[in-house]
GROMACS .gro file of C-alpha atoms in nm:
model
  444
    1MET     CA    1  -2.147  -9.317  26.779
    2SER     CA    2  -2.157  -9.530  26.461
    3MET     CA    3  -2.224  -9.217  26.255
    4GLN     CA    4  -1.924  -9.039  26.408
    5PHE     CA    5  -1.705  -9.342  26.341
    6ALA     CA    6  -1.824  -9.355  25.981
    7GLN     CA    7  -1.747  -8.985  25.946
    8LEU     CA    8  -1.394  -9.032  26.083
    9ASP     CA    9  -1.344  -9.330  25.854
   10TYR     CA   10  -1.456  -9.116  25.560
   11TYR     CA   11  -1.211  -8.839  25.652
   12PHE     CA   12  -0.923  -9.081  25.681
   13ARG     CA   13  -1.008  -9.237  25.347
   14LEU     CA   14  -0.996  -8.889  25.197
   15GLY     CA   15  -0.664  -8.836  25.377
   16VAL     CA   16  -0.510  -9.149  25.228
   17ALA     CA   17  -0.640  -9.053  24.886
   18GLY     CA   18  -0.502  -8.701  24.935
   19LEU     CA   19  -0.153  -8.838  24.996
   20GLY     CA   20  -0.169  -9.009  24.659
   21ARG     CA   21  -0.211  -8.675  24.483
   22ASN     CA   22   0.101  -8.483  24.393
   23ARG     CA   23   0.332  -8.760  24.507
   24LEU     CA   24   0.637  -8.540  24.474
   25LEU     CA   25   0.511  -8.303  24.746
   26THR     CA   26   0.399  -8.597  24.957
   27GLY     CA   27   0.742  -8.758  24.925
   28LEU     CA   28   0.917  -8.434  25.019
   29MET     CA   29   0.699  -8.397  25.329
   30VAL     CA   30   0.757  -8.757  25.439
   31LEU     CA   31   1.130  -8.705  25.381
   32ALA     CA   32   1.133  -8.383  25.584
   33ILE     CA   33   0.941  -8.532  25.878
   34GLY     CA   34   1.136  -8.859  25.868
   35LEU     CA   35   1.478  -8.694  25.854
   36GLY     CA   36   1.393  -8.446  26.128
   37ILE     CA   37   1.242  -8.710  26.357
   38GLY     CA   38   1.525  -8.954  26.280
   39ALA     CA   39   1.801  -8.705  26.363
   40PHE     CA   40   1.629  -8.591  26.682
   41MET     CA   41   1.537  -8.937  26.808
   42THR     CA   42   1.886  -9.076  26.737
   43THR     CA   43   2.048  -8.816  26.962
   44TYR     CA   44   1.764  -8.833  27.215
   45ASN     CA   45   1.793  -9.212  27.237
   46LEU     CA   46   2.164  -9.173  27.311
   47TYR     CA   47   2.088  -8.914  27.581
   48TYR     CA   48   1.804  -9.127  27.723
   49MET     CA   49   2.028  -9.433  27.761
   50MET     CA   50   2.317  -9.233  27.907
   51SER     CA   51   2.107  -9.049  28.163
   52SER     CA   52   1.871  -9.328  28.269
   53ASP     CA   53   1.867  -9.453  28.627
   54PRO     CA   54   2.054  -9.788  28.613
   55ILE     CA   55   1.904  -9.923  28.936
   56PRO     CA   56   1.581  -9.734  29.016
   57ALA     CA   57   1.484  -9.977  29.294
   58ALA     CA   58   1.785  -9.876  29.506
   59SER     CA   59   1.953  -9.572  29.352
   60ASP     CA   60   1.865  -9.350  29.649
   61ARG     CA   61   2.012  -9.588  29.910
   62LEU     CA   62   2.336  -9.699  29.745
   63TYR     CA   63   2.633  -9.469  29.805
   64ASN     CA   64   2.976  -9.456  29.649
   65LEU     CA   65   3.243  -9.377  29.908
   66ARG     CA   66   3.573  -9.196  29.849
   67LEU     CA   67   3.844  -9.069  30.082
   68ASP     CA   68   4.099  -8.793  30.026
   69ILE     CA   69   4.445  -8.953  30.010
   70THR     CA   70   4.575  -8.691  29.766
   71PRO     CA   71   4.922  -8.569  29.875
   72ALA     CA   72   4.942  -8.199  29.958
   73GLY     CA   73   5.038  -7.992  29.654
   74ASP     CA   74   5.007  -8.285  29.412
   75ASP     CA   75   4.828  -8.155  29.101
   76GLY     CA   76   4.901  -8.456  28.884
   77TYR     CA   77   4.691  -8.709  29.073
   78ASP     CA   78   4.364  -8.813  28.906
   79THR     CA   79   4.065  -8.679  29.096
   80VAL     CA   80   3.694  -8.632  29.035
   81ARG     CA   81   3.616  -8.295  28.882
   82GLY     CA   82   3.486  -8.049  29.137
   83ASP     CA   83   3.595  -8.207  29.465
   84ASN     CA   84   3.960  -8.311  29.415
   85LEU     CA   85   3.909  -8.655  29.567
   86PRO     CA   86   4.031  -8.969  29.388
   87PRO     CA   87   3.753  -9.176  29.226
   88LEU     CA   88   3.868  -9.504  29.382
   89MET     CA   89   3.974  -9.642  29.721
   90SER     CA   90   4.286  -9.811  29.855
   91TRP     CA   91   4.308 -10.174  29.966
   92ARG     CA   92   4.386 -10.089  30.328
   93ASP     CA   93   4.089  -9.854  30.367
   94SER     CA   94   3.852 -10.090  30.184
   95ARG     CA   95   3.963 -10.382  30.400
   96ALA     CA   96   3.921 -10.179  30.720
   97LEU     CA   97   3.572 -10.067  30.620
   98LEU     CA   98   3.465 -10.420  30.527
   99ASP     CA   99   3.593 -10.557  30.856
  100ALA     CA  100   3.407 -10.287  31.053
  101GLY     CA  101   3.078 -10.355  30.870
  102MET     CA  102   2.918 -10.028  30.983
  103ALA     CA  103   2.669 -10.003  30.694
  104GLU     CA  104   2.360 -10.219  30.637
  105ALA     CA  105   2.555 -10.369  30.347
  106GLN     CA  106   2.888 -10.284  30.186
  107THR     CA  107   3.095 -10.413  29.899
  108ALA     CA  108   3.446 -10.359  29.771
  109HIS     CA  109   3.528 -10.474  29.419
  110TYR     CA  110   3.762 -10.424  29.126
  111ARG     CA  111   3.838 -10.573  28.788
  112THR     CA  112   4.115 -10.829  28.758
  113TRP     CA  113   4.200 -11.116  28.524
  114VAL     CA  114   4.256 -11.488  28.566
  115THR     CA  115   4.337 -11.787  28.347
  116LEU     CA  116   4.062 -12.039  28.281
  117LYS     CA  117   4.129 -12.402  28.197
  118PRO     CA  118   3.802 -12.572  28.102
  119ASP     CA  119   3.784 -12.950  28.138
  120ARG     CA  120   3.622 -12.983  27.796
  121PRO     CA  121   3.879 -13.050  27.521
  122ASP     CA  122   3.677 -12.849  27.265
  123VAL     CA  123   3.701 -12.529  27.476
  124ARG     CA  124   4.034 -12.349  27.474
  125ALA     CA  125   4.200 -12.216  27.788
  126GLY     CA  126   4.247 -11.842  27.806
  127ILE     CA  127   4.248 -11.522  28.005
  128GLU     CA  128   3.913 -11.404  28.144
  129LEU     CA  129   3.837 -11.057  28.281
  130THR     CA  130   3.701 -11.111  28.630
  131ARG     CA  131   3.558 -10.906  28.914
  132ALA     CA  132   3.678 -10.968  29.267
  133ALA     CA  133   3.390 -10.864  29.493
  134SER     CA  134   3.285 -10.900  29.855
  135THR     CA  135   2.975 -11.090  29.965
  136ASP     CA  136   2.714 -10.812  29.955
  137PHE     CA  137   2.790 -10.726  29.591
  138PHE     CA  138   2.501 -10.928  29.445
  139GLY     CA  139   2.237 -10.829  29.698
  140MET     CA  140   2.323 -10.458  29.700
  141TYR     CA  141   2.315 -10.430  29.321
  142ARG     CA  142   2.000 -10.644  29.286
  143VAL     CA  143   2.184 -10.878  29.050
  144PRO     CA  144   1.945 -11.131  28.885
  145PHE     CA  145   2.037 -11.498  28.919
  146LEU     CA  146   1.933 -11.765  28.672
  147HIS     CA  147   2.054 -12.047  28.897
  148GLY     CA  148   2.201 -12.062  29.246
  149SER     CA  149   2.312 -11.752  29.437
  150GLY     CA  150   2.615 -11.558  29.549
  151TRP     CA  151   2.861 -11.691  29.806
  152SER     CA  152   2.794 -11.656  30.178
  153GLN     CA  153   2.985 -11.445  30.428
  154ALA     CA  154   3.123 -11.763  30.582
  155GLN     CA  155   3.258 -11.873  30.244
  156GLU     CA  156   3.410 -11.528  30.199
  157ASP     CA  157   3.572 -11.535  30.544
  158ASN     CA  158   3.707 -11.887  30.491
  159ARG     CA  159   3.848 -11.791  30.152
  160GLU     CA  160   3.667 -12.075  29.983
  161ARG     CA  161   3.730 -12.118  29.612
  162VAL     CA  162   3.382 -12.039  29.485
  163ALA     CA  163   3.266 -11.840  29.183
  164VAL     CA  164   2.963 -11.688  29.014
  165ILE     CA  165   2.953 -11.682  28.635
  166GLU     CA  166   2.735 -11.532  28.366
  167LYS     CA  167   2.499 -11.747  28.161
  168ALA     CA  168   2.701 -11.692  27.841
  169LEU     CA  169   3.026 -11.809  28.004
  170SER     CA  170   2.848 -12.107  28.159
  171GLU     CA  171   2.717 -12.216  27.820
  172ARG     CA  172   3.058 -12.165  27.658
  173VAL     CA  173   3.256 -12.356  27.919
  174PHE     CA  174   3.008 -12.620  28.038
  175GLY     CA  175   2.762 -12.637  27.749
  176THR     CA  176   2.470 -12.562  27.979
  177ALA     CA  177   2.320 -12.260  28.153
  178ASP     CA  178   2.285 -12.446  28.483
  179SER     CA  179   2.643 -12.510  28.593
  180VAL     CA  180   2.587 -12.475  28.969
  181GLY     CA  181   2.803 -12.732  29.144
  182GLU     CA  182   3.043 -12.769  28.852
  183THR     CA  183   3.417 -12.715  28.895
  184LEU     CA  184   3.608 -12.449  28.702
  185THR     CA  185   3.988 -12.435  28.704
  186ILE     CA  186   4.098 -12.076  28.774
  187ASN     CA  187   4.470 -11.998  28.796
  188ASP     CA  188   4.531 -12.374  28.829
  189GLU     CA  189   4.299 -12.397  29.130
  190PRO     CA  190   3.957 -12.571  29.134
  191PHE     CA  191   3.664 -12.335  29.196
  192ARG     CA  192   3.308 -12.450  29.260
  193ILE     CA  193   3.032 -12.263  29.076
  194VAL     CA  194   2.765 -12.144  29.323
  195GLY     CA  195   2.558 -11.918  29.097
  196VAL     CA  196   2.479 -11.829  28.735
  197LEU     CA  197   2.376 -11.472  28.646
  198ASP     CA  198   2.101 -11.392  28.400
  199GLY     CA  199   2.261 -11.128  28.179
  200TRP     CA  200   2.318 -10.853  28.435
  201GLN     CA  201   2.417 -10.536  28.251
  202PRO     CA  202   2.312 -10.204  28.411
  203THR     CA  203   2.337  -9.900  28.186
  204PRO     CA  204   2.528  -9.688  28.273
  205ARG     CA  205   2.754  -9.929  28.460
  206PHE     CA  206   2.726  -9.723  28.778
  207HIS     CA  207   2.924  -9.958  29.003
  208ASP     CA  208   3.250  -9.905  28.807
  209LEU     CA  209   3.228  -9.579  28.613
  210VAL     CA  210   3.603  -9.524  28.629
  211ASN     CA  211   3.671  -9.823  28.405
  212GLY     CA  212   3.402  -9.736  28.153
  213PRO     CA  213   3.034  -9.655  28.213
  214PHE     CA  214   2.920  -9.836  27.899
  215ARG     CA  215   3.151 -10.136  27.884
  216ASP     CA  216   3.024 -10.492  27.909
  217ASN     CA  217   3.035 -10.644  28.254
  218GLU     CA  218   3.275 -10.921  28.344
  219GLN     CA  219   3.137 -11.275  28.318
  220LEU     CA  220   3.321 -11.420  28.617
  221TYR     CA  221   3.306 -11.314  28.986
  222ILE     CA  222   3.519 -11.444  29.273
  223PRO     CA  223   3.543 -11.349  29.645
  224PHE     CA  224   3.730 -11.033  29.742
  225SER     CA  225   3.901 -11.225  30.024
  226LEU     CA  226   4.100 -11.420  29.762
  227VAL     CA  227   4.278 -11.107  29.634
  228GLU     CA  228   4.565 -11.137  29.881
  229PRO     CA  229   4.633 -11.515  29.875
  230MET     CA  230   4.598 -11.535  29.495
  231GLU     CA  231   4.773 -11.201  29.433
  232LEU     CA  232   4.509 -11.100  29.180
  233PRO     CA  233   4.639 -10.821  28.951
  234VAL     CA  234   4.459 -10.497  28.871
  235SER     CA  235   4.308 -10.474  28.524
  236GLY     CA  236   4.186 -10.116  28.516
  237GLN     CA  237   4.256  -9.776  28.668
  238PHE     CA  238   4.542  -9.783  28.919
  239LEU     CA  239   4.602  -9.443  29.081
  240CYS     CA  240   4.902  -9.387  29.306
  241PRO     CA  241   4.993  -9.072  29.498
  242GLU     CA  242   5.323  -9.235  29.592
  243ASN     CA  243   5.567  -9.503  29.483
  244PRO     CA  244   5.454  -9.824  29.655
  245GLU     CA  245   5.689 -10.075  29.806
  246SER     CA  246   5.792 -10.360  29.578
  247GLY     CA  247   5.583 -10.672  29.547
  248PHE     CA  248   5.212 -10.741  29.577
  249GLY     CA  249   5.220 -10.689  29.952
  250GLY     CA  250   5.372 -10.346  29.902
  251MET     CA  251   5.085 -10.252  29.673
  252LEU     CA  252   4.832 -10.360  29.936
  253ARG     CA  253   5.003 -10.159  30.208
  254SER     CA  254   5.027  -9.846  29.991
  255ASN     CA  255   4.783  -9.557  29.945
  256CYS     CA  256   4.730  -9.654  29.581
  257ASN     CA  257   4.368  -9.656  29.467
  258TRP     CA  258   4.200  -9.913  29.243
  259ILE     CA  259   3.895 -10.035  29.437
  260ASN     CA  260   3.529  -9.932  29.405
  261TYR     CA  261   3.361  -9.910  29.745
  262TRP     CA  262   2.985  -9.885  29.794
  263VAL     CA  263   2.760  -9.890  30.101
  264GLU     CA  264   2.386  -9.930  30.140
  265LEU     CA  265   2.228  -9.676  30.374
  266PRO     CA  266   1.846  -9.705  30.376
  267ASP     CA  267   1.767  -9.379  30.557
  268ALA     CA  268   1.907  -9.058  30.704
  269SER     CA  269   1.966  -9.221  31.044
  270ALA     CA  270   2.176  -9.499  30.891
  271ARG     CA  271   2.376  -9.244  30.692
  272ALA     CA  272   2.439  -9.027  31.000
  273SER     CA  273   2.555  -9.328  31.201
  274PHE     CA  274   2.789  -9.444  30.924
  275GLU     CA  275   2.932  -9.095  30.874
  276HIS     CA  276   2.996  -9.061  31.248
  277TRP     CA  277   3.198  -9.383  31.248
  278LEU     CA  278   3.374  -9.285  30.924
  279GLU     CA  279   3.486  -8.950  31.064
  280GLY     CA  280   3.631  -9.129  31.364
  281TYR     CA  281   3.818  -9.372  31.138
  282ILE     CA  282   3.962  -9.088  30.927
  283ALA     CA  283   4.071  -8.901  31.242
  284SER     CA  284   4.250  -9.207  31.379
  285GLU     CA  285   4.426  -9.264  31.046
  286HIS     CA  286   4.524  -8.897  31.040
  287GLN     CA  287   4.696  -8.940  31.375
  288ARG     CA  288   4.896  -9.224  31.220
  289GLY     CA  289   5.025  -8.992  30.951
  290ARG     CA  290   4.770  -9.049  30.674
  291PHE     CA  291   4.517  -8.807  30.521
  292GLN     CA  292   4.761  -8.520  30.564
  293ASN     CA  293   4.617  -8.309  30.280
  294SER     CA  294   4.265  -8.307  30.428
  295GLN     CA  295   4.025  -8.530  30.613
  296GLN     CA  296   3.749  -8.507  30.355
  297TYR     CA  297   3.527  -8.785  30.226
  298ARG     CA  298   3.239  -8.803  29.979
  299LEU     CA  299   2.922  -9.012  29.973
  300HIS     CA  300   2.731  -8.993  29.643
  301ASP     CA  301   2.414  -9.186  29.572
  302VAL     CA  302   2.389  -9.351  29.231
  303ASN     CA  303   2.250  -9.059  29.031
  304ALA     CA  304   2.472  -8.803  29.205
  305TRP     CA  305   2.772  -9.025  29.127
  306LEU     CA  306   2.675  -9.040  28.758
  307LYS     CA  307   2.658  -8.660  28.757
  308ALA     CA  308   2.988  -8.618  28.944
  309MET     CA  309   3.161  -8.844  28.693
  310ASN     CA  310   3.008  -8.649  28.403
  311VAL     CA  311   2.868  -8.963  28.243
  312VAL     CA  312   2.629  -8.779  28.013
  313GLY     CA  313   2.884  -8.515  27.917
  314GLU     CA  314   2.825  -8.151  27.833
  315ASP     CA  315   2.819  -8.208  27.455
  316THR     CA  316   2.532  -8.462  27.454
  317PRO     CA  317   2.253  -8.215  27.553
  318MET     CA  318   2.396  -7.974  27.294
  319LEU     CA  319   2.367  -8.244  27.027
  320VAL     CA  320   2.005  -8.306  27.130
  321ALA     CA  321   1.933  -7.932  27.109
  322ALA     CA  322   2.096  -7.909  26.763
  323ALA     CA  323   1.893  -8.208  26.640
  324PHE     CA  324   1.576  -8.044  26.776
  325LEU     CA  325   1.653  -7.725  26.582
  326PHE     CA  326   1.703  -7.935  26.268
  327LEU     CA  327   1.363  -8.096  26.333
  328MET     CA  328   1.206  -7.749  26.362
  329VAL     CA  329   1.355  -7.647  26.026
  330CYS     CA  330   1.214  -7.964  25.869
  331LEU     CA  331   0.870  -7.896  26.016
  332ILE     CA  332   0.869  -7.534  25.897
  333ASN     CA  333   0.942  -7.657  25.546
  334THR     CA  334   0.662  -7.911  25.584
  335VAL     CA  335   0.418  -7.628  25.667
  336SER     CA  336   0.504  -7.459  25.337
  337LEU     CA  337   0.466  -7.784  25.143
  338LEU     CA  338   0.132  -7.864  25.308
  339LEU     CA  339   0.003  -7.514  25.240
  340ALA     CA  340   0.099  -7.543  24.873
  341LYS     CA  341  -0.063  -7.885  24.847
  342PHE     CA  342  -0.389  -7.792  25.020
  343LEU     CA  343  -0.434  -7.462  24.838
  344ALA     CA  344  -0.385  -7.638  24.505
  345ARG     CA  345  -0.730  -7.791  24.564
  346THR     CA  346  -0.919  -7.462  24.587
  347LYS     CA  347  -1.166  -7.542  24.307
  348GLU     CA  348  -1.248  -7.885  24.448
  349LEU     CA  349  -1.288  -7.743  24.798
  350GLY     CA  350  -1.501  -7.455  24.670
  351ILE     CA  351  -1.741  -7.697  24.504
  352ARG     CA  352  -1.756  -7.911  24.823
  353ARG     CA  353  -1.835  -7.601  25.024
  354ALA     CA  354  -2.110  -7.502  24.774
  355LEU     CA  355  -2.261  -7.849  24.804
  356GLY     CA  356  -2.295  -7.807  25.179
  357ALA     CA  357  -1.966  -7.916  25.335
  358SER     CA  358  -1.895  -7.709  25.644
  359ARG     CA  359  -1.567  -7.542  25.725
  360GLY     CA  360  -1.529  -7.788  26.012
  361ALA     CA  361  -1.564  -8.082  25.774
  362ILE     CA  362  -1.302  -7.940  25.538
  363PHE     CA  363  -1.068  -7.876  25.831
  364ALA     CA  364  -1.122  -8.227  25.970
  365GLN     CA  365  -1.056  -8.383  25.629
  366HIS     CA  366  -0.719  -8.211  25.597
  367MET     CA  367  -0.622  -8.281  25.957
  368ALA     CA  368  -0.696  -8.650  25.894
  369GLU     CA  369  -0.459  -8.631  25.599
  370CYS     CA  370  -0.195  -8.483  25.832
  371VAL     CA  371  -0.241  -8.773  26.074
  372VAL     CA  372  -0.189  -9.022  25.793
  373LEU     CA  373   0.114  -8.822  25.680
  374GLY     CA  374   0.248  -8.838  26.036
  375MET     CA  375   0.208  -9.216  26.047
  376VAL     CA  376   0.401  -9.258  25.724
  377GLY     CA  377   0.660  -9.008  25.852
  378ALA     CA  378   0.686  -9.206  26.177
  379ALA     CA  379   0.769  -9.524  25.988
  380PHE     CA  380   1.036  -9.340  25.789
  381GLY     CA  381   1.159  -9.167  26.106
  382LEU     CA  382   1.199  -9.503  26.284
  383ALA     CA  383   1.397  -9.631  25.987
  384MET     CA  384   1.621  -9.321  26.000
  385THR     CA  385   1.661  -9.356  26.378
  386TRP     CA  386   1.763  -9.720  26.341
  387ALA     CA  387   2.009  -9.628  26.063
  388GLY     CA  388   2.155  -9.348  26.278
  389LEU     CA  389   2.204  -9.581  26.574
  390ARG     CA  390   2.370  -9.842  26.353
  391ALA     CA  391   2.606  -9.573  26.223
  392LEU     CA  392   2.699  -9.476  26.580
  393ASP     CA  393   2.757  -9.841  26.662
  394ALA     CA  394   2.994  -9.875  26.368
  395LEU     CA  395   3.184  -9.557  26.459
  396TYR     CA  396   3.206  -9.606  26.836
  397SER     CA  397   3.237  -9.965  26.955
  398ASP     CA  398   3.214  -9.866  27.324
  399LEU     CA  399   2.862  -9.729  27.265
  400SER     CA  400   2.718 -10.060  27.141
  401ARG     CA  401   2.480 -10.094  27.438
  402LEU     CA  402   2.357  -9.737  27.399
  403VAL     CA  403   2.246  -9.766  27.040
  404THR     CA  404   1.963 -10.012  27.088
  405LEU     CA  405   1.619  -9.886  26.995
  406SER     CA  406   1.424  -9.913  27.321
  407TRP     CA  407   1.046  -9.949  27.321
  408PRO     CA  408   0.988  -9.618  27.506
  409VAL     CA  409   1.185  -9.441  27.233
  410VAL     CA  410   0.991  -9.626  26.959
  411GLY     CA  411   0.665  -9.508  27.114
  412LEU     CA  412   0.797  -9.155  27.155
  413THR     CA  413   0.911  -9.150  26.792
  414ILE     CA  414   0.562  -9.242  26.668
  415VAL     CA  415   0.396  -8.987  26.896
  416ALA     CA  416   0.648  -8.718  26.796
  417ALA     CA  417   0.603  -8.781  26.424
  418VAL     CA  418   0.222  -8.786  26.434
  419GLY     CA  419   0.211  -8.492  26.675
  420SER     CA  420   0.448  -8.291  26.456
  421ALA     CA  421   0.238  -8.361  26.147
  422ILE     CA  422  -0.076  -8.249  26.330
  423ALA     CA  423   0.096  -7.934  26.458
  424VAL     CA  424   0.229  -7.829  26.118
  425GLY     CA  425  -0.102  -7.912  25.952
  426ILE     CA  426  -0.323  -7.686  26.163
  427TYR     CA  427  -0.252  -7.364  25.975
  428PRO     CA  428  -0.265  -7.512  25.619
  429ALA     CA  429  -0.589  -7.699  25.707
  430TRP     CA  430  -0.739  -7.379  25.851
  431ARG     CA  431  -0.646  -7.189  25.536
  432ALA     CA  432  -0.806  -7.460  25.322
  433SER     CA  433  -1.126  -7.443  25.527
  434ARG     CA  434  -1.153  -7.064  25.471
  435ILE     CA  435  -1.183  -7.091  25.093
  436GLN     CA  436  -1.488  -6.901  24.964
  437PRO     CA  437  -1.705  -7.130  24.750
  438ALA     CA  438  -1.865  -6.858  24.537
  439ALA     CA  439  -1.534  -6.728  24.401
  440GLN     CA  440  -1.418  -7.075  24.307
  441ILE     CA  441  -1.744  -7.164  24.133
  442ARG     CA  442  -1.729  -6.843  23.923
  443ALA     CA  443  -1.368  -6.921  23.834
  444ALA     CA  444  -1.468  -7.272  23.730
   0.00000   0.00000   0.00000
């Protein structure tokens, strides 16, 4: 074993020394591998982040629900591509579903805004984007808490003024991460903090794709039951198939859509039971004059919902494919450069062969040099990937959370660079090992 290790160490030393020869060719090969790997991994990282499962622990049991309130013959109403149903729900349907409670858990939520008036004189009052959500929101989405918890169903039903805030907002307003029990003035009303979140930011933001799959989450959450008494406005998509009556109450009574509705159905039996009740609800509403266009509904689990909303987009896989072709061009050029570099040593290799070096030893020596080349190329490729992600961040501000260099991608970059160098080095190393020693000695 020690002899084999010494032999490998010897080959790698020769490989490092080989890279020092003809530095121009070495630099061109490192540049080719680094640029190819960098371009490919930049686009792949973007695709990886866009298409990743944002909640793998529950993605197969959480379902987005939508109903068809589209007026007959209305082609101008925003719908999800492929099924012609609106991507959001109305207040009246969301409220009815919450009150029925036919799923294991259910949550209705939407983005609104409120005014904050901190008690600290050094913190300015201002408008804060907020999410109004029902009780099960935090449990269904497996939201991590740093301190405290979400509000209870009793607090929701009693319309208590309670709130959950993010750690960053807690530190900004209260100067501490643990603000549970503190009072926060929201719209001139005192709210008691019951929980502090620990940086919850699923990517993509599956629970509200309509308002941006890669936006930052809100830092303040208040009960959904407060929407009506506080007349909380909509700060996001507001889709109306009709002109609602005037006033906030008219908006609530309308068929306008602005609410995300999700249910948790752990198995096929739970889904069948919920769908049976839902079909009965739709039929009863149809008799009252609603759902005249159709009585359709859609339940999509998390990953199906991401696909239905075309989160990844058709152009992203094409960009990955184009970057892969560019990588192939770079690797083909590297083969030519390696072949030229290895065959330039024919006299040296001929003498080594005459002194007893086997073809296997010559091949192993050059493959070791390719591994070293791949490691150097990996470092350059990581630098190019980082630079590419920074460029995307500067060009597209809404992609800021997608252009982080994740550890799986770092590992894949290193493996891809070293593996590519090994792959392109096989033929040049084989050619170098086939050199006839006698001819080279005569030429010398």
